[in-house]
Amino acid sequence: ATMDLRLKGPSAQATLRGIPAERTVGEFLDEIAAAVAVPKPCIALLGGFPPKPLELPKDLSVPVSSLGLRSGDSLIVREVEPEGAKGVAVRRVVESDNSCLFNAFGYVREKQRGKASDMRKLAADLVRADPERYSE
């Protein structure tokens, strides 16, 4: 049997269709990460009504059927700091649209994607405000 699940992430929504019950939780989390742009180590899931945290197993090789999900369920995907993240770097991919530096600054500063135009304007305003320092 397969499952269809709706996902609501911090900045994206998606539907995963045809998830086999025997797929591993690790592979399932890979799919979620790709669908809602949240790195796999940072995924926390909430399900049910009212939404409650879904306990993810330490052993990610167990089948997704062990999570107790049913086809048609909706999951909320939260982005959290990975457990024991002290000193851990998490790679974030930003759009490579000639504004990637500003997209990256926006993500770090505002914790949101799509802030390139705001960050570009901020940088331009700061440069314009100090012509002596930024003369060349």
PDB file of C-alpha atoms in Angstrom:
ATOM      1  CA  ALA A   1       0.000   0.000   0.000  1.00  0.00           C
ATOM      2  CA  THR A   2       1.131   3.539  -0.685  1.00  0.00           C
ATOM      3  CA  MET A   3       0.382   6.831   1.043  1.00  0.00           C
ATOM      4  CA  ASP A   4      -0.238  10.381  -0.101  1.00  0.00           C
ATOM      5  CA  LEU A   5       0.741  13.025   2.460  1.00  0.00           C
ATOM      6  CA  ARG A   6       0.351  16.801   2.506  1.00  0.00           C
ATOM      7  CA  LEU A   7       3.269  18.827   3.844  1.00  0.00           C
ATOM      8  CA  LYS A   8       3.276  22.386   5.117  1.00  0.00           C
ATOM      9  CA  GLY A   9       6.787  23.733   5.627  1.00  0.00           C
ATOM     10  CA  PRO A  10       8.125  27.089   6.785  1.00  0.00           C
ATOM     11  CA  SER A  11       8.154  28.522   3.261  1.00  0.00           C
ATOM     12  CA  ALA A  12       6.648  25.842   1.005  1.00  0.00           C
ATOM     13  CA  GLN A  13       3.802  23.372   0.768  1.00  0.00           C
ATOM     14  CA  ALA A  14       3.906  20.075  -1.087  1.00  0.00           C
ATOM     15  CA  THR A  15       2.140  16.768  -1.542  1.00  0.00           C
ATOM     16  CA  LEU A  16       4.116  13.540  -1.495  1.00  0.00           C
ATOM     17  CA  ARG A  17       2.297  10.905  -3.535  1.00  0.00           C
ATOM     18  CA  GLY A  18       2.715   7.154  -3.662  1.00  0.00           C
ATOM     19  CA  ILE A  19       4.975   6.693  -0.650  1.00  0.00           C
ATOM     20  CA  PRO A  20       5.442   2.947  -0.152  1.00  0.00           C
ATOM     21  CA  ALA A  21       4.904   1.748   3.425  1.00  0.00           C
ATOM     22  CA  GLU A  22       8.251  -0.096   3.271  1.00  0.00           C
ATOM     23  CA  ARG A  23      10.266   3.052   2.396  1.00  0.00           C
ATOM     24  CA  THR A  24      12.755   3.847   5.161  1.00  0.00           C
ATOM     25  CA  VAL A  25      12.209   6.805   7.453  1.00  0.00           C
ATOM     26  CA  GLY A  26      15.585   8.138   6.248  1.00  0.00           C
ATOM     27  CA  GLU A  27      14.449   8.103   2.605  1.00  0.00           C
ATOM     28  CA  PHE A  28      11.129   9.645   3.646  1.00  0.00           C
ATOM     29  CA  LEU A  29      12.964  12.498   5.398  1.00  0.00           C
ATOM     30  CA  ASP A  30      15.099  13.003   2.262  1.00  0.00           C
ATOM     31  CA  GLU A  31      11.880  13.457   0.260  1.00  0.00           C
ATOM     32  CA  ILE A  32      10.487  15.889   2.802  1.00  0.00           C
ATOM     33  CA  ALA A  33      13.729  17.885   2.822  1.00  0.00           C
ATOM     34  CA  ALA A  34      13.665  18.204  -0.967  1.00  0.00           C
ATOM     35  CA  ALA A  35       9.953  19.067  -1.068  1.00  0.00           C
ATOM     36  CA  VAL A  36       9.924  21.887   1.501  1.00  0.00           C
ATOM     37  CA  ALA A  37      13.579  23.059   1.436  1.00  0.00           C
ATOM     38  CA  VAL A  38      14.380  22.160   5.046  1.00  0.00           C
ATOM     39  CA  PRO A  39      17.664  20.284   5.623  1.00  0.00           C
ATOM     40  CA  LYS A  40      17.131  16.707   6.758  1.00  0.00           C
ATOM     41  CA  PRO A  41      18.918  17.097  10.144  1.00  0.00           C
ATOM     42  CA  CYS A  42      16.702  20.118  10.934  1.00  0.00           C
ATOM     43  CA  ILE A  43      13.313  18.466  10.281  1.00  0.00           C
ATOM     44  CA  ALA A  44      10.739  18.219  13.068  1.00  0.00           C
ATOM     45  CA  LEU A  45       7.305  16.868  12.138  1.00  0.00           C
ATOM     46  CA  LEU A  46       3.920  17.568  13.681  1.00  0.00           C
ATOM     47  CA  GLY A  47       0.851  15.534  12.823  1.00  0.00           C
ATOM     48  CA  GLY A  48      -2.711  14.879  13.902  1.00  0.00           C
ATOM     49  CA  PHE A  49      -5.262  17.317  15.242  1.00  0.00           C
ATOM     50  CA  PRO A  50      -4.400  19.287  17.144  1.00  0.00           C
ATOM     51  CA  PRO A  51      -0.873  18.906  15.718  1.00  0.00           C
ATOM     52  CA  LYS A  52       1.499  17.101  18.047  1.00  0.00           C
ATOM     53  CA  PRO A  53       5.206  16.353  17.595  1.00  0.00           C
ATOM     54  CA  LEU A  54       5.822  13.122  15.688  1.00  0.00           C
ATOM     55  CA  GLU A  55       8.518  11.047  17.394  1.00  0.00           C
ATOM     56  CA  LEU A  56      11.144  10.161  14.778  1.00  0.00           C
ATOM     57  CA  PRO A  57      13.123   6.990  15.473  1.00  0.00           C
ATOM     58  CA  LYS A  58      16.881   7.140  16.035  1.00  0.00           C
ATOM     59  CA  ASP A  59      17.227   4.256  13.566  1.00  0.00           C
ATOM     60  CA  LEU A  60      16.234   5.817  10.239  1.00  0.00           C
ATOM     61  CA  SER A  61      16.328   2.448   8.467  1.00  0.00           C
ATOM     62  CA  VAL A  62      12.950   1.419   9.924  1.00  0.00           C
ATOM     63  CA  PRO A  63       9.981   1.553   7.528  1.00  0.00           C
ATOM     64  CA  VAL A  64       7.848   4.689   7.304  1.00  0.00           C
ATOM     65  CA  SER A  65       4.846   2.518   8.257  1.00  0.00           C
ATOM     66  CA  SER A  66       6.265   2.507  11.819  1.00  0.00           C
ATOM     67  CA  LEU A  67       5.366   6.209  12.151  1.00  0.00           C
ATOM     68  CA  GLY A  68       1.646   5.444  12.236  1.00  0.00           C
ATOM     69  CA  LEU A  69       0.775   7.736   9.323  1.00  0.00           C
ATOM     70  CA  ARG A  70      -2.226   7.189   7.066  1.00  0.00           C
ATOM     71  CA  SER A  71      -2.757   8.254   3.479  1.00  0.00           C
ATOM     72  CA  GLY A  72      -4.289  11.730   3.378  1.00  0.00           C
ATOM     73  CA  ASP A  73      -2.610  12.910   6.597  1.00  0.00           C
ATOM     74  CA  SER A  74      -1.213  16.428   6.764  1.00  0.00           C
ATOM     75  CA  LEU A  75       2.164  17.049   8.350  1.00  0.00           C
ATOM     76  CA  ILE A  76       3.620  20.336   9.515  1.00  0.00           C
ATOM     77  CA  VAL A  77       7.363  20.517   8.895  1.00  0.00           C
ATOM     78  CA  ARG A  78       9.275  22.731  11.321  1.00  0.00           C
ATOM     79  CA  GLU A  79      12.898  23.709  10.964  1.00  0.00           C
ATOM     80  CA  VAL A  80      14.783  23.187  14.223  1.00  0.00           C
ATOM     81  CA  GLU A  81      18.410  23.175  15.251  1.00  0.00           C
ATOM     82  CA  PRO A  82      19.802  19.650  14.945  1.00  0.00           C
ATOM     83  CA  GLU A  83      20.217  17.789  18.223  1.00  0.00           C
ATOM     84  CA  GLY A  84      23.670  18.469  19.641  1.00  0.00           C
ATOM     85  CA  ALA A  85      24.250  21.188  17.038  1.00  0.00           C
ATOM     86  CA  LYS A  86      26.900  23.060  18.956  1.00  0.00           C
ATOM     87  CA  GLY A  87      29.597  23.849  16.410  1.00  0.00           C
ATOM     88  CA  VAL A  88      27.720  22.140  13.573  1.00  0.00           C
ATOM     89  CA  ALA A  89      27.388  23.926  10.242  1.00  0.00           C
ATOM     90  CA  VAL A  90      24.206  23.382   8.273  1.00  0.00           C
ATOM     91  CA  ARG A  91      24.422  23.990   4.555  1.00  0.00           C
ATOM     92  CA  ARG A  92      21.599  26.001   3.032  1.00  0.00           C
ATOM     93  CA  VAL A  93      21.134  26.256  -0.716  1.00  0.00           C
ATOM     94  CA  VAL A  94      19.968  29.612  -2.072  1.00  0.00           C
ATOM     95  CA  GLU A  95      18.784  30.457  -5.550  1.00  0.00           C
ATOM     96  CA  SER A  96      21.632  31.080  -8.013  1.00  0.00           C
ATOM     97  CA  ASP A  97      19.967  34.031  -9.699  1.00  0.00           C
ATOM     98  CA  ASN A  98      22.756  36.648  -9.610  1.00  0.00           C
ATOM     99  CA  SER A  99      21.455  37.689  -6.192  1.00  0.00           C
ATOM    100  CA  CYS A 100      22.741  34.699  -4.234  1.00  0.00           C
ATOM    101  CA  LEU A 101      24.872  36.785  -1.860  1.00  0.00           C
ATOM    102  CA  PHE A 102      21.869  38.943  -0.992  1.00  0.00           C
ATOM    103  CA  ASN A 103      19.629  35.859  -0.717  1.00  0.00           C
ATOM    104  CA  ALA A 104      22.143  34.348   1.718  1.00  0.00           C
ATOM    105  CA  PHE A 105      22.344  37.528   3.801  1.00  0.00           C
ATOM    106  CA  GLY A 106      18.554  37.712   3.855  1.00  0.00           C
ATOM    107  CA  TYR A 107      18.273  34.137   5.057  1.00  0.00           C
ATOM    108  CA  VAL A 108      20.827  34.633   7.833  1.00  0.00           C
ATOM    109  CA  ARG A 109      19.481  38.024   8.918  1.00  0.00           C
ATOM    110  CA  GLU A 110      15.723  37.502   8.516  1.00  0.00           C
ATOM    111  CA  LYS A 111      15.433  33.667   8.654  1.00  0.00           C
ATOM    112  CA  GLN A 112      13.416  33.871   5.423  1.00  0.00           C
ATOM    113  CA  ARG A 113      14.108  33.138   1.800  1.00  0.00           C
ATOM    114  CA  GLY A 114      13.432  35.642  -0.986  1.00  0.00           C
ATOM    115  CA  LYS A 115      14.854  38.691   0.792  1.00  0.00           C
ATOM    116  CA  ALA A 116      17.442  39.533  -1.897  1.00  0.00           C
ATOM    117  CA  SER A 117      15.809  42.774  -3.045  1.00  0.00           C
ATOM    118  CA  ASP A 118      15.459  44.012   0.564  1.00  0.00           C
ATOM    119  CA  MET A 119      19.113  43.188   1.317  1.00  0.00           C
ATOM    120  CA  ARG A 120      20.321  44.749  -1.948  1.00  0.00           C
ATOM    121  CA  LYS A 121      18.400  47.954  -1.086  1.00  0.00           C
ATOM    122  CA  LEU A 122      19.825  47.951   2.458  1.00  0.00           C
ATOM    123  CA  ALA A 123      23.387  47.631   1.121  1.00  0.00           C
ATOM    124  CA  ALA A 124      22.816  50.396  -1.442  1.00  0.00           C
ATOM    125  CA  ASP A 125      21.325  52.695   1.222  1.00  0.00           C
ATOM    126  CA  LEU A 126      24.296  52.100   3.547  1.00  0.00           C
ATOM    127  CA  VAL A 127      26.795  52.851   0.785  1.00  0.00           C
ATOM    128  CA  ARG A 128      24.852  55.971  -0.289  1.00  0.00           C
ATOM    129  CA  ALA A 129      24.695  57.200   3.309  1.00  0.00           C
ATOM    130  CA  ASP A 130      28.503  57.207   3.723  1.00  0.00           C
ATOM    131  CA  PRO A 131      30.064  58.555   0.486  1.00  0.00           C
ATOM    132  CA  GLU A 132      33.338  59.359   2.232  1.00  0.00           C
ATOM    133  CA  ARG A 133      33.907  55.749   3.278  1.00  0.00           C
ATOM    134  CA  TYR A 134      32.641  54.258  -0.017  1.00  0.00           C
ATOM    135  CA  SER A 135      34.170  56.720  -2.481  1.00  0.00           C
ATOM    136  CA  GLU A 136      35.473  54.238  -5.006  1.00  0.00           C
TER     137      GLU A 136
END
